[in-house]
XYZ file of C-alpha atoms in Angstrom:
573
model
C 38.727 28.880 40.645
C 40.966 26.910 38.379
C 39.037 24.874 35.837
C 40.037 22.038 33.802
C 40.217 21.799 29.969
C 37.361 19.284 30.063
C 35.107 21.561 32.018
C 35.861 24.335 29.649
C 34.927 22.091 26.588
C 31.795 20.917 28.267
C 30.746 24.554 28.973
C 31.051 25.417 25.247
C 29.002 22.409 24.111
C 26.457 23.155 26.969
C 26.122 26.888 25.957
C 25.762 25.808 22.164
C 23.090 23.239 23.277
C 21.102 25.703 25.519
C 21.310 28.630 22.881
C 19.902 26.193 20.304
C 17.135 24.986 22.717
C 16.077 28.567 23.460
C 15.889 29.248 19.561
C 14.101 26.026 19.089
C 11.564 26.862 21.713
C 10.800 30.228 20.288
C 10.088 28.697 16.888
C 7.339 26.583 18.483
C 5.284 29.707 19.144
C 1.777 29.436 17.457
C -1.468 31.163 17.865
C -3.820 28.560 16.216
C -6.500 27.391 18.595
C -5.868 23.758 18.122
C -3.487 21.066 19.503
C -0.431 22.924 18.096
C -0.964 25.661 20.739
C 0.505 23.393 23.568
C 3.813 22.854 21.738
C 5.078 26.246 22.864
C 4.481 26.178 26.554
C 5.657 22.595 26.973
C 8.906 23.376 24.984
C 9.425 26.691 26.897
C 8.727 25.165 30.271
C 11.201 22.209 29.603
C 13.779 24.423 28.100
C 13.644 27.023 30.931
C 14.173 24.277 33.589
C 17.015 22.735 31.655
C 18.670 26.149 31.069
C 18.118 27.313 34.710
C 19.620 24.098 36.239
C 22.370 23.776 33.812
C 23.610 27.357 34.273
C 23.286 27.116 38.084
C 25.517 23.952 38.029
C 28.041 25.577 35.848
C 28.303 28.968 37.606
C 28.256 27.587 41.085
C 29.943 24.341 40.087
C 27.241 22.558 42.196
C 27.703 18.744 41.866
C 24.425 18.230 43.672
C 22.561 19.355 40.537
C 24.541 16.901 38.188
C 22.013 13.989 38.054
C 19.094 16.415 37.401
C 21.094 17.934 34.518
C 21.861 14.641 33.130
C 18.311 13.516 32.799
C 16.966 16.849 31.734
C 19.649 16.941 29.029
C 19.168 13.213 27.855
C 15.458 13.932 27.406
C 15.753 17.355 25.798
C 15.895 16.149 22.163
C 13.090 13.800 22.699
C 10.924 16.202 24.369
C 11.598 18.645 21.551
C 10.818 15.939 19.068
C 7.541 15.716 20.484
C 6.800 19.445 20.464
C 8.147 19.541 16.801
C 5.335 17.083 16.016
C 2.856 18.899 18.015
C 3.705 22.206 16.326
C 2.780 20.686 13.091
C -0.136 18.691 14.064
C -2.502 21.605 13.860
C -4.781 22.769 11.106
C -1.915 24.879 9.636
C 1.378 23.639 8.868
C 4.764 25.344 8.702
C 6.743 26.685 5.706
C 9.457 24.504 4.382
C 12.461 26.897 5.305
C 10.841 27.137 8.880
C 10.976 23.339 9.048
C 14.607 23.413 7.767
C 15.830 25.750 10.446
C 13.903 23.817 13.179
C 15.271 20.446 12.127
C 18.933 21.804 12.121
C 18.546 23.232 15.540
C 17.129 19.805 16.629
C 19.933 18.231 15.132
C 22.575 20.370 17.038
C 20.512 19.726 20.337
C 20.510 15.943 19.744
C 24.311 15.886 19.266
C 25.117 18.220 22.036
C 22.821 16.602 24.584
C 24.428 13.164 23.778
C 27.815 14.659 24.268
C 27.239 16.500 27.480
C 25.085 14.042 29.265
C 27.762 11.358 28.687
C 30.466 13.528 30.095
C 28.613 14.130 33.308
C 28.260 10.455 34.347
C 30.522 9.615 37.366
C 32.891 7.272 35.524
C 33.650 9.878 32.905
C 33.462 13.255 35.019
C 36.477 12.839 37.132
C 38.499 15.622 35.466
C 35.399 17.549 34.639
C 34.405 18.194 38.186
C 37.867 18.630 39.537
C 37.983 21.732 41.687
C 34.160 22.110 41.914
C 32.804 23.923 45.013
C 30.401 21.165 45.662
C 31.610 17.776 44.376
C 29.184 15.271 43.006
C 28.304 12.522 45.363
C 27.660 9.042 44.644
C 23.953 8.196 45.133
C 23.436 5.599 47.737
C 19.983 4.272 48.742
C 18.734 1.810 51.190
C 15.553 0.089 52.103
C 12.466 1.428 50.563
C 14.304 4.326 48.951
C 16.444 1.795 47.022
C 13.328 -0.041 45.794
C 11.780 3.164 44.685
C 14.946 4.289 42.887
C 15.513 0.925 41.184
C 11.836 1.029 39.927
C 12.186 4.790 38.644
C 15.605 3.879 37.050
C 14.092 0.977 35.157
C 11.148 3.289 33.989
C 13.593 5.808 32.952
C 15.781 3.303 31.012
C 12.650 1.938 29.413
C 11.206 5.340 28.330
C 14.724 6.578 27.190
C 15.134 3.371 25.172
C 11.576 3.875 23.530
C 12.448 7.360 22.418
C 15.994 6.105 21.065
C 14.307 3.319 19.217
C 11.708 5.641 17.763
C 14.258 7.960 16.299
C 16.226 4.970 15.042
C 13.206 3.559 13.420
C 12.261 6.879 11.820
C 15.715 7.548 10.324
C 17.815 4.361 10.040
C 16.411 0.952 10.461
C 12.830 -0.463 11.195
C 11.656 -3.800 12.308
C 8.550 -4.894 10.380
C 6.256 -7.992 10.604
C 4.621 -9.175 7.437
C 0.778 -8.957 7.887
C -0.563 -10.763 4.844
C 0.273 -13.290 2.152
C 0.485 -10.742 -0.659
C 4.191 -11.472 -1.189
C 4.259 -15.233 -0.865
C 6.666 -17.086 -1.401
C 9.241 -14.164 -0.657
C 7.339 -13.334 2.646
C 5.098 -15.476 4.702
C 2.748 -13.996 7.490
C 4.675 -13.253 10.663
C 7.981 -13.187 8.827
C 9.957 -10.377 10.664
C 12.459 -8.283 8.825
C 14.861 -5.399 9.036
C 13.781 -2.452 6.871
C 16.718 -0.081 5.739
C 15.422 3.448 5.712
C 18.593 5.690 5.969
C 19.266 5.528 2.089
C 15.572 5.885 1.043
C 15.234 9.580 2.063
C 13.638 9.367 5.615
C 11.788 12.435 6.579
C 11.115 14.290 9.728
C 7.284 13.517 10.679
C 4.859 15.990 9.004
C 7.677 17.726 6.991
C 9.468 17.342 3.675
C 12.801 17.758 5.514
C 15.083 14.937 5.966
C 17.984 12.965 4.286
C 18.356 12.588 0.600
C 17.308 9.462 -1.295
C 20.485 7.595 -2.128
C 19.026 4.406 -3.273
C 18.501 3.732 -7.119
C 15.480 1.526 -7.402
C 15.218 -1.122 -10.188
C 12.571 -3.616 -11.183
C 12.476 -6.522 -8.815
C 13.235 -4.545 -5.732
C 11.242 -5.306 -2.771
C 10.156 -2.099 -0.870
C 7.998 -0.790 1.870
C 5.629 1.997 1.009
C 2.856 4.169 2.175
C -0.485 2.871 1.237
C -1.843 5.288 -1.368
C -5.353 3.864 -1.133
C -5.653 5.999 2.032
C -5.600 9.673 2.244
C -2.130 11.005 2.735
C -3.371 14.594 3.473
C -2.102 16.519 6.761
C -5.099 15.232 8.915
C -4.354 11.695 7.999
C -0.516 12.161 8.253
C -1.082 13.549 11.789
C -3.017 10.595 12.840
C -0.502 8.115 11.402
C 2.385 9.857 13.292
C 0.270 10.102 16.556
C -0.544 6.351 16.260
C 3.233 5.394 15.812
C 4.138 7.579 18.959
C 1.426 5.946 20.884
C 2.375 2.445 19.676
C 5.996 2.994 20.810
C 5.195 4.681 24.162
C 2.633 1.854 25.001
C 5.136 -0.827 24.393
C 3.339 -1.676 21.148
C 0.066 -2.509 23.071
C -2.014 0.301 21.670
C -2.412 0.623 17.941
C -4.391 3.670 16.773
C -3.487 3.104 13.065
C -7.166 2.484 12.140
C -9.469 3.785 9.263
C -12.764 5.555 9.660
C -14.487 2.133 10.168
C -12.330 1.230 13.046
C -10.516 -1.341 11.066
C -6.687 -1.705 11.215
C -5.042 0.051 8.297
C -2.964 -1.908 5.731
C -0.384 0.656 6.005
C 2.553 0.431 5.159
C 2.542 -2.268 2.433
C 5.366 -4.363 1.293
C 5.396 -4.913 -2.527
C 7.741 -5.270 -5.471
C 8.667 -2.607 -7.905
C 7.442 -3.811 -11.421
C 7.234 -0.404 -13.280
C 9.871 2.153 -13.635
C 9.917 5.895 -14.714
C 9.678 6.241 -18.536
C 7.718 2.857 -18.965
C 4.143 1.883 -20.058
C 2.814 -1.400 -18.890
C 0.067 -3.805 -19.791
C -0.472 -7.243 -18.312
C -2.265 -10.130 -19.944
C -2.584 -13.815 -18.937
C -0.154 -13.140 -16.139
C 2.525 -11.825 -18.434
C 3.734 -8.214 -17.782
C 4.623 -6.302 -20.965
C 6.890 -3.306 -20.862
C 7.621 -0.519 -23.467
C 9.343 2.800 -23.420
C 9.532 5.994 -25.487
C 12.414 4.305 -27.474
C 10.228 1.358 -28.630
C 6.663 0.867 -29.976
C 6.568 -2.777 -28.934
C 5.748 -4.381 -25.464
C 8.378 -6.815 -24.517
C 7.631 -9.363 -21.698
C 9.469 -8.551 -18.436
C 11.589 -11.462 -17.584
C 12.268 -10.175 -14.141
C 8.679 -9.970 -13.363
C 8.173 -13.500 -14.637
C 10.851 -14.460 -12.035
C 8.960 -13.207 -9.051
C 5.309 -13.316 -10.100
C 3.592 -16.280 -8.448
C 0.261 -17.359 -9.856
C 0.111 -21.104 -8.720
C 0.777 -21.397 -5.074
C 0.481 -25.171 -5.337
C 3.731 -25.166 -7.319
C 5.870 -23.412 -4.655
C 8.538 -25.275 -2.613
C 6.987 -27.721 -0.236
C 8.641 -26.180 2.855
C 6.875 -22.872 1.971
C 3.702 -24.412 0.631
C 2.944 -25.882 4.106
C 3.034 -22.436 5.793
C 0.607 -20.957 3.271
C -2.715 -20.224 4.870
C -4.847 -19.332 1.680
C -4.837 -20.827 -1.759
C -6.745 -18.702 -4.106
C -6.827 -21.381 -6.779
C -6.615 -25.188 -6.491
C -4.450 -27.071 -9.004
C -7.724 -28.055 -10.963
C -8.863 -24.406 -10.990
C -5.338 -23.238 -12.103
C -5.420 -25.585 -15.074
C -8.863 -24.595 -15.901
C -7.841 -20.927 -16.043
C -4.951 -21.940 -18.462
C -7.288 -23.862 -20.630
C -9.813 -21.122 -20.686
C -7.134 -18.471 -21.575
C -5.994 -20.731 -24.350
C -9.551 -21.164 -25.637
C -10.064 -17.382 -25.590
C -6.753 -16.801 -27.538
C -7.887 -19.157 -30.183
C -11.407 -17.786 -30.441
C -12.316 -16.862 -34.084
C -13.974 -13.392 -34.259
C -14.731 -13.720 -38.010
C -16.506 -17.052 -37.306
C -18.311 -15.615 -34.232
C -19.699 -12.528 -36.363
C -21.285 -15.090 -38.789
C -22.752 -17.099 -35.944
C -24.220 -14.031 -34.202
C -25.994 -13.225 -37.481
C -27.402 -16.791 -37.827
C -28.700 -16.837 -34.203
C -30.553 -13.607 -34.805
C -32.010 -14.836 -37.990
C -33.031 -18.162 -36.328
C -34.638 -16.381 -33.488
C -36.694 -14.214 -35.630
C -38.592 -17.258 -36.731
C -39.816 -17.844 -33.345
C -41.070 -14.170 -32.255
C -44.664 -13.688 -31.369
C -45.187 -10.096 -30.138
C -48.804 -10.938 -29.031
C -48.018 -13.471 -26.475
C -46.848 -11.238 -23.641
C -48.321 -7.833 -23.019
C -46.215 -4.715 -22.867
C -43.043 -3.552 -24.703
C -39.643 -4.979 -24.409
C -37.674 -3.534 -21.291
C -33.807 -3.353 -21.785
C -32.111 -5.814 -19.333
C -29.124 -5.010 -17.232
C -25.979 -5.792 -19.126
C -24.079 -6.951 -16.064
C -22.835 -10.469 -17.356
C -24.065 -12.132 -14.152
C -27.524 -10.807 -14.554
C -27.895 -11.678 -18.120
C -27.092 -15.344 -17.462
C -29.011 -15.652 -14.266
C -32.126 -14.025 -15.922
C -31.658 -15.542 -19.266
C -34.800 -17.505 -19.193
C -36.995 -14.457 -18.576
C -35.010 -12.273 -20.983
C -35.466 -14.988 -23.732
C -39.223 -14.865 -23.216
C -39.319 -11.181 -23.400
C -37.048 -11.137 -26.656
C -39.582 -13.666 -28.332
C -42.843 -12.506 -27.068
C -42.624 -8.696 -26.353
C -42.643 -5.793 -29.005
C -39.055 -4.711 -29.653
C -37.431 -7.561 -28.242
C -35.922 -8.964 -31.359
C -34.720 -5.437 -32.317
C -32.796 -5.097 -29.088
C -31.428 -8.706 -29.436
C -30.096 -7.975 -32.970
C -28.354 -4.776 -31.773
C -26.956 -6.509 -28.727
C -25.543 -9.396 -30.716
C -24.105 -7.596 -33.473
C -23.027 -4.250 -31.954
C -19.241 -5.351 -31.772
C -18.852 -6.476 -35.406
C -17.939 -3.170 -36.793
C -14.954 -3.015 -34.645
C -13.795 -6.567 -34.757
C -10.756 -5.817 -36.938
C -9.464 -2.804 -34.950
C -6.016 -2.789 -33.610
C -5.746 -3.045 -29.844
C -3.186 -3.856 -27.143
C -3.156 -7.249 -25.428
C -5.509 -6.309 -22.786
C -8.203 -4.627 -24.923
C -8.092 -7.409 -27.443
C -8.607 -9.986 -24.677
C -11.496 -8.276 -23.064
C -13.079 -7.555 -26.429
C -12.944 -11.314 -27.124
C -14.503 -12.167 -23.629
C -17.250 -9.677 -24.325
C -17.890 -11.618 -27.759
C -17.675 -14.988 -26.033
C -20.170 -13.831 -23.419
C -22.684 -12.586 -25.920
C -22.395 -15.438 -28.169
C -23.019 -17.876 -25.071
C -25.910 -15.865 -24.159
C -27.277 -15.745 -27.650
C -27.057 -19.634 -27.841
C -28.879 -19.851 -24.589
C -31.669 -17.541 -25.923
C -31.849 -19.412 -29.255
C -32.230 -22.714 -27.504
C -34.965 -21.441 -25.136
C -36.889 -20.129 -28.225
C -36.640 -23.610 -30.064
C -37.780 -25.439 -26.833
C -40.692 -23.057 -26.221
C -41.744 -23.391 -29.894
C -41.762 -27.137 -29.576
C -44.210 -26.903 -26.566
C -41.696 -27.519 -23.607
C -43.085 -25.770 -20.478
C -41.077 -23.129 -18.711
C -40.428 -25.477 -15.706
C -38.695 -28.050 -17.820
C -36.538 -25.769 -19.947
C -33.351 -26.117 -17.873
C -33.509 -29.935 -18.116
C -32.288 -29.612 -21.708
C -28.731 -30.837 -22.170
C -27.851 -28.030 -24.621
C -29.107 -25.491 -22.032
C -26.966 -27.333 -19.331
C -23.828 -27.110 -21.570
C -24.477 -23.462 -22.152
C -24.773 -22.886 -18.326
C -21.493 -24.503 -17.856
C -19.845 -22.118 -20.334
C -21.586 -19.287 -18.615
C -20.275 -20.253 -15.190
C -16.741 -20.419 -16.553
C -17.163 -16.994 -18.214
C -18.523 -15.535 -15.141
C -15.928 -17.246 -12.882
C -12.996 -15.812 -15.085
C -14.434 -12.313 -15.668
C -15.602 -11.675 -11.981
C -12.938 -13.574 -10.026
C -9.851 -13.659 -12.077
C -9.781 -10.902 -14.698
C -8.537 -8.058 -12.428
C -6.063 -10.163 -10.772
C -4.670 -11.940 -13.782
C -4.612 -8.826 -16.137
C -3.987 -5.175 -16.226
C -5.026 -2.499 -18.784
C -2.649 -0.212 -20.472
C -0.804 1.872 -17.728
C -0.556 4.817 -17.902
C -3.302 4.826 -20.305
C -2.901 6.574 -23.608
C -3.960 10.113 -23.963
C -7.394 11.170 -25.839
C -5.410 11.142 -29.154
C -3.997 7.793 -28.601
C -0.462 8.918 -27.812
C 1.458 6.512 -25.195
C 1.938 7.988 -21.805
C 4.626 6.833 -19.332
C 5.162 6.650 -15.693
C 6.673 10.070 -14.662
C 10.215 10.571 -13.237
C 10.671 9.568 -9.508
C 7.564 7.528 -9.651
C 7.129 3.631 -9.562
C 4.576 1.057 -10.012
C 4.328 -1.918 -7.536
C 2.653 -5.216 -7.276
C 2.639 -8.197 -4.829
C 4.295 -11.452 -5.815
C 1.159 -13.495 -4.821
C -0.916 -11.778 -7.672
C -4.272 -13.674 -6.936
C -3.977 -12.458 -3.237
C -2.538 -9.001 -3.472
C -4.439 -5.791 -3.229
C -1.725 -3.559 -4.588
C -1.290 -0.485 -6.938
C -3.463 -2.303 -9.509
C -6.553 -1.974 -7.512
C -8.913 0.391 -5.722
C -10.674 -0.737 -2.548
C -14.140 -0.464 -4.107
C -15.923 -2.188 -6.978
C -17.342 -0.165 -9.931
C -19.648 -1.549 -12.657
C -17.805 -1.237 -15.877
C -18.069 -2.181 -19.460
C -15.911 -5.170 -20.344
C -14.613 -3.537 -23.398
C -14.685 -0.010 -24.897
C -15.016 -0.833 -28.501
C -18.781 -2.140 -28.078
C -21.330 0.434 -27.422
C -23.407 -2.496 -25.861
C -20.623 -4.237 -24.180
C -21.584 -6.565 -21.202
C -20.430 -5.010 -17.840
C -18.649 -6.481 -14.730
C -17.791 -5.286 -11.289
C -14.120 -4.139 -11.445
C -11.550 -2.965 -8.716
C -9.115 -2.168 -11.541
C -7.556 1.304 -10.928
C -3.830 1.168 -11.516
C -1.754 4.038 -10.057
C 1.929 4.869 -9.438
C 3.376 6.646 -6.575
C 6.151 9.178 -6.054
C 9.383 7.709 -4.456
C 8.909 10.044 -1.561
C 6.279 7.497 -0.255
C 8.755 4.641 -0.285
C 9.652 4.159 3.328
C 12.435 1.625 3.057
C 13.679 -1.711 1.719
C 13.480 -4.978 3.489
C 17.088 -6.186 3.647
C 17.153 -9.208 6.195
C 14.744 -11.659 7.636
C 15.474 -12.455 11.089
C 12.481 -14.631 12.061
C 11.608 -17.325 11.775
C 14.899 -18.871 12.153
C 14.064 -21.453 9.556
C 13.874 -18.549 6.906
C 16.837 -16.503 8.469
C 18.777 -14.539 5.818
C 19.103 -11.794 3.306
C 15.968 -10.755 1.480
């Protein structure tokens, strides 16, 4: 039989495709008793059917098989893609070189399948099938058969499109919807964006094999990243990849990307790069300071100042009307600014003198015989100190050991008041002293009132006590509500000898633009009771979520490049 050049070219590509498919199937073999075990039989069965029908069609030039071969070939890379994931979804992974070989084979199969399946379609196969023993026949259906065919054809097109979009999203471009207000005003909830992935080093699922990272990241870049607050071990990665597959195959109706409590994971995240390799950071009063190995001085970041949003009330009216949550009102924002200014002007030398005066004054009113038992050390959580100040004051005055504890508490910071500190440590040291001094003034006033015969029930009616409580409320508000959002300690922290440490190569630090409403790389997801400062052995404590971390760029998924919805915010990011 005389064959055409097109047919000979088709056979060459098909034999390459089938040979790569056989090798790929053999590499799926596995003997672990888990989900990875089913990858081999699925891959081999599909490969065998494709090889059998393709060879039969080529050898016998049987056009009756052409549509079956088209569909088998079209789905071949996608079926193998699923088996690829299944093979790596078990307890034991695969070596890197093994993944490289398998990925290269898959790429060959993907290209060859695309080329050969297109050549077989009727409008393109005229020369290819010339001279075949059994020429392909145009499929014609009538009645019920036509309806069934149309339904199957639509399902086929839909499934094929889903797989194509899935591959496209993994390696090229992903559509993403903004889930929170952590990046206001850059992004609002329900903003939809195109995320470029191809230049950010996309990888095959559950492997380190993929395209190289061509992008050069700089401060101010918005990026999409994996959430490092969740475990990124093999088990969680398998669950993430599985949820992505199910999400796509269910037409985005089933999302299994949930944590152990059944809550939707905040993963991935959209944040802005604020720290680069070779830098050490500290943030105080909303200003991000940066230094490198080449400089001992911290310099304010002008780029971060451009993007950081602290007062949502000041954003553009068009964006403001779409914001759902305002962490601070205009009045509270000004209250915060005034308080930070007061803290910066706070005189530690004058405070040390006043602390000594308070202790000496209270010593005049002590009466250890009034209440039975010895003094019990109170909880140093700043909220507890203020909420229980009346009872603590009575114990200090009337119980044995009370005044001794009070003197140590009020003066334990003085020996370190002139120590050199970074911006964050100095601020927290001052906050600690302000808290202690306010507490001490309250204890002193209670002692004076009790000594003058005022009953316990009437103590809080005193104007000085009311004024102290107002100061205490402001301190508690700032320390517990704003401190971890507004500021950040030295990061990475110095080593045990005080030597600066820096963000490692290929690692980055990110924050959200809407700083008061962003759980980002500054924070953990759990609160821990911590000392307010480290230079006071009797520091007051507070509940903190501060736990800054950087991430390797391999966890950067892509970069938002274009907002396509809503139309009123249409444009480049």
